[in-house]
Coordinates of C-alpha atoms in Angstrom, one line a residue:
M55 CA 48.9 -91.0 -107.2
K56 CA 52.4 -89.8 -106.3
N57 CA 54.2 -93.1 -107.0
Q58 CA 52.2 -93.9 -110.2
P59 CA 54.9 -92.7 -112.7
E60 CA 57.6 -94.7 -111.0
H61 CA 55.4 -97.8 -110.9
N62 CA 54.6 -97.4 -114.6
N63 CA 58.3 -97.0 -115.5
R64 CA 59.1 -100.2 -113.7
R65 CA 56.2 -102.0 -115.4
N66 CA 57.2 -100.7 -118.8
F67 CA 60.8 -101.7 -118.2
L68 CA 59.8 -105.2 -117.2
K69 CA 57.4 -105.5 -120.2
N70 CA 60.0 -104.3 -122.7
S71 CA 62.7 -106.6 -121.2
T72 CA 60.4 -109.6 -121.5
L73 CA 59.6 -108.7 -125.1
L74 CA 63.3 -108.3 -125.9
T75 CA 64.1 -111.6 -124.3
C76 CA 61.3 -113.3 -126.3
G77 CA 62.5 -111.7 -129.5
L78 CA 59.3 -109.7 -130.0
V79 CA 60.8 -106.2 -130.1
S80 CA 62.4 -105.4 -133.4
I81 CA 65.8 -104.3 -132.0
P82 CA 68.6 -105.9 -134.0
F83 CA 70.6 -107.0 -131.0
A84 CA 73.1 -109.0 -133.0
G85 CA 73.6 -105.9 -135.1
I86 CA 74.2 -103.8 -132.1
A87 CA 76.8 -106.3 -130.8
N88 CA 78.5 -106.2 -134.2
E89 CA 78.9 -102.5 -134.0
L90 CA 80.7 -102.6 -130.7
P91 CA 84.5 -102.0 -131.0
N92 CA 86.4 -105.3 -130.8
Q93 CA 89.1 -105.5 -128.2
T94 CA 92.6 -107.0 -128.4
E95 CA 94.2 -109.6 -126.1
D96 CA 95.8 -106.7 -124.2
S97 CA 92.4 -105.3 -123.3
L98 CA 92.2 -107.4 -120.2
Y99 CA 89.7 -105.4 -118.2
I100 CA 87.3 -104.6 -121.1
I101 CA 84.7 -107.3 -121.3
G102 CA 83.3 -107.6 -124.8
P103 CA 83.8 -108.8 -128.4
R104 CA 87.3 -109.9 -129.5
D105 CA 88.8 -109.8 -133.0
G106 CA 88.5 -113.1 -134.7
F107 CA 85.4 -114.3 -132.8
D108 CA 81.7 -113.9 -133.0
P109 CA 80.5 -111.2 -130.5
Q110 CA 79.1 -113.5 -127.8
V111 CA 82.0 -116.0 -128.2
G112 CA 84.5 -113.2 -127.9
T113 CA 82.8 -111.7 -124.9
L114 CA 82.8 -115.1 -123.1
L115 CA 86.5 -115.5 -124.0
S116 CA 87.3 -112.0 -122.6
T117 CA 85.8 -113.1 -119.3
M118 CA 87.8 -116.3 -119.3
N119 CA 91.0 -114.4 -120.1
M120 CA 90.5 -112.0 -117.2
M121 CA 89.9 -114.8 -114.8
R122 CA 93.0 -116.7 -116.0
A123 CA 95.2 -113.7 -115.6
W124 CA 94.0 -113.3 -112.0
V125 CA 94.8 -117.0 -111.3
I126 CA 98.3 -116.7 -112.8
N127 CA 99.0 -113.5 -110.9
S128 CA 98.0 -115.2 -107.6
V129 CA 100.4 -118.2 -108.1
K130 CA 103.2 -117.2 -110.4
D131 CA 105.8 -116.6 -107.7
L132 CA 105.1 -119.6 -105.5
T133 CA 107.8 -122.2 -104.9
V134 CA 107.4 -126.0 -105.3
E135 CA 107.0 -126.4 -101.5
Q136 CA 104.3 -123.7 -101.5
L137 CA 102.5 -125.3 -104.5
D138 CA 102.6 -128.7 -102.7
F139 CA 101.4 -127.3 -99.3
Q140 CA 98.2 -128.8 -97.9
V141 CA 96.2 -127.1 -95.1
D142 CA 95.1 -130.5 -93.8
E143 CA 94.8 -134.1 -94.9
Q144 CA 91.5 -133.4 -96.8
S145 CA 92.6 -130.3 -98.7
N146 CA 94.0 -129.9 -102.1
S147 CA 97.3 -128.2 -102.9
I148 CA 97.5 -125.1 -105.1
G149 CA 99.5 -127.2 -107.6
A150 CA 96.8 -129.8 -107.7
M151 CA 94.1 -127.2 -108.2
L152 CA 96.0 -125.6 -111.1
L153 CA 96.2 -128.9 -112.9
H154 CA 92.5 -129.5 -112.0
L155 CA 91.6 -126.3 -113.9
A156 CA 93.4 -127.5 -117.0
A157 CA 91.7 -130.9 -116.7
T158 CA 88.3 -129.4 -116.4
E159 CA 88.8 -127.2 -119.5
K160 CA 90.2 -130.2 -121.4
Y161 CA 87.1 -132.3 -120.6
Y162 CA 84.8 -129.5 -121.6
Q163 CA 86.7 -129.3 -124.9
L164 CA 86.2 -133.0 -125.6
H165 CA 82.5 -132.7 -124.7
T166 CA 81.5 -129.5 -126.5
F167 CA 84.0 -129.4 -129.4
D168 CA 84.3 -133.1 -130.2
G169 CA 80.8 -134.1 -129.2
L170 CA 81.9 -136.8 -126.8
E171 CA 79.6 -138.0 -124.0
W172 CA 80.9 -137.0 -120.7
G173 CA 83.5 -139.5 -119.4
K174 CA 83.6 -141.4 -122.7
W175 CA 87.1 -140.3 -123.6
S176 CA 90.0 -142.6 -124.6
E177 CA 92.1 -144.4 -122.0
D178 CA 95.1 -142.2 -123.0
I179 CA 93.1 -139.1 -122.1
K180 CA 91.9 -140.6 -118.9
S181 CA 95.4 -141.6 -117.8
E182 CA 96.6 -138.1 -118.2
W183 CA 93.6 -136.1 -116.9
D184 CA 91.4 -138.3 -114.6
V185 CA 93.5 -137.8 -111.5
P186 CA 93.7 -134.0 -111.7
S187 CA 90.0 -133.9 -112.7
G188 CA 88.9 -135.9 -109.7
L189 CA 91.6 -134.7 -107.2
G190 CA 90.9 -136.4 -103.8
K191 CA 93.4 -138.8 -102.3
R192 CA 95.1 -139.7 -105.6
G193 CA 95.5 -136.1 -106.5
R194 CA 97.1 -135.3 -103.1
E195 CA 99.5 -138.2 -103.6
Q196 CA 100.4 -137.8 -107.2
I197 CA 100.3 -134.1 -108.1
I198 CA 103.4 -133.0 -106.3
G199 CA 107.0 -131.8 -106.9
N200 CA 106.3 -129.6 -109.9
E201 CA 107.4 -126.0 -110.4
V202 CA 104.8 -123.4 -111.2
G203 CA 105.9 -123.2 -114.8
Y204 CA 104.8 -126.8 -115.3
Y205 CA 101.2 -125.9 -114.3
L206 CA 101.1 -122.6 -116.1
E207 CA 102.3 -124.3 -119.3
K208 CA 99.5 -126.9 -119.0
L209 CA 96.9 -124.2 -118.6
K210 CA 98.4 -122.3 -121.6
E211 CA 98.3 -125.3 -123.9
V212 CA 94.7 -126.2 -123.0
R213 CA 93.6 -122.5 -123.4
A214 CA 95.3 -122.2 -126.8
H215 CA 93.1 -125.1 -128.0
T216 CA 90.0 -123.5 -126.6
K217 CA 90.7 -120.2 -128.5
K218 CA 91.4 -122.1 -131.7
E219 CA 88.1 -124.0 -131.5
F220 CA 86.1 -120.9 -130.3
A221 CA 87.3 -119.1 -133.5
K222 CA 85.8 -121.9 -135.6
R223 CA 82.4 -121.6 -133.9
G224 CA 79.8 -118.8 -133.8
D225 CA 77.2 -117.4 -131.5
K226 CA 74.7 -119.9 -132.8
W227 CA 76.8 -122.8 -131.6
L228 CA 77.2 -121.1 -128.2
M229 CA 73.5 -121.0 -127.8
E230 CA 72.9 -124.6 -128.8
I231 CA 71.0 -126.4 -126.0
D232 CA 71.8 -129.9 -124.5
Q233 CA 68.5 -131.2 -123.3
D234 CA 70.0 -134.1 -121.5
W235 CA 72.6 -132.3 -119.4
P236 CA 72.4 -133.4 -115.7
W237 CA 71.6 -129.9 -114.5
G238 CA 68.7 -129.7 -117.0
P239 CA 68.6 -128.1 -120.4
T240 CA 71.9 -126.3 -120.7
N241 CA 73.5 -124.5 -123.6
N242 CA 77.2 -124.3 -124.6
Y243 CA 77.4 -120.8 -123.2
C244 CA 76.4 -122.0 -119.8
K245 CA 78.9 -124.9 -119.9
W246 CA 81.7 -122.6 -120.8
F247 CA 80.7 -120.0 -118.3
H248 CA 80.9 -122.8 -115.8
V249 CA 84.5 -123.4 -116.8
C250 CA 85.2 -119.7 -115.9
E251 CA 83.2 -119.5 -112.7
H252 CA 84.8 -122.8 -111.6
E253 CA 88.2 -121.2 -112.1
S254 CA 87.0 -118.3 -109.9
N255 CA 85.9 -120.7 -107.2
H256 CA 89.3 -122.4 -107.1
R257 CA 91.2 -119.1 -107.2
G258 CA 89.4 -118.2 -104.0
Q259 CA 90.6 -121.5 -102.5
M260 CA 94.1 -120.8 -103.6
K261 CA 94.1 -117.4 -102.0
F262 CA 92.9 -119.1 -98.8
V263 CA 95.8 -121.5 -98.9
I264 CA 98.3 -118.8 -99.7
K265 CA 97.3 -116.9 -96.6
R266 CA 98.1 -120.0 -94.6
L267 CA 101.4 -121.0 -96.0
P268 CA 104.1 -121.5 -93.5
S269 CA 106.2 -118.3 -93.1

């Protein structure tokens, strides 16, 4: 049959992929990862292991670093008035969204690094981060009047702690599964990837608002 080789190739690929996923093929994947050249903080557009981190942790961090750089580049020249601008009474300002990103990362730190049940942080933590975490009406009323440096410094401080804690943990920790997470069984890798894709989502919203700023 004319298409038989192509069919067999697809079938073999799927079979081998399944075996690899299940750990049944004796390919030292971790060893391969360790042989990859590590990248420095300056290697923004090379996703992969980073010096000082386990391979998967470093790869995740490289993705987060790239997304953070894109966010900063989108907002770094905005004025206070532009950061406070709201498209309508239901929308969030760019400033509020920036602080929201810092709050989200802070809460995932407390949950995954300190082992705290979600929302069970101290009142001091809640008083600083609950409003930017929840946004809404209180966020629109309270997160105003700050220069861009204020928001970028908050993001920088939170990210520095993430890097410090990532360096203490390995790929085994990254793969640990939380069986009781609301989405269903979820590992630390998924939780921290969510922090990154959540940032991507809000960057898209920021770009939407930027295009609608009053001239």
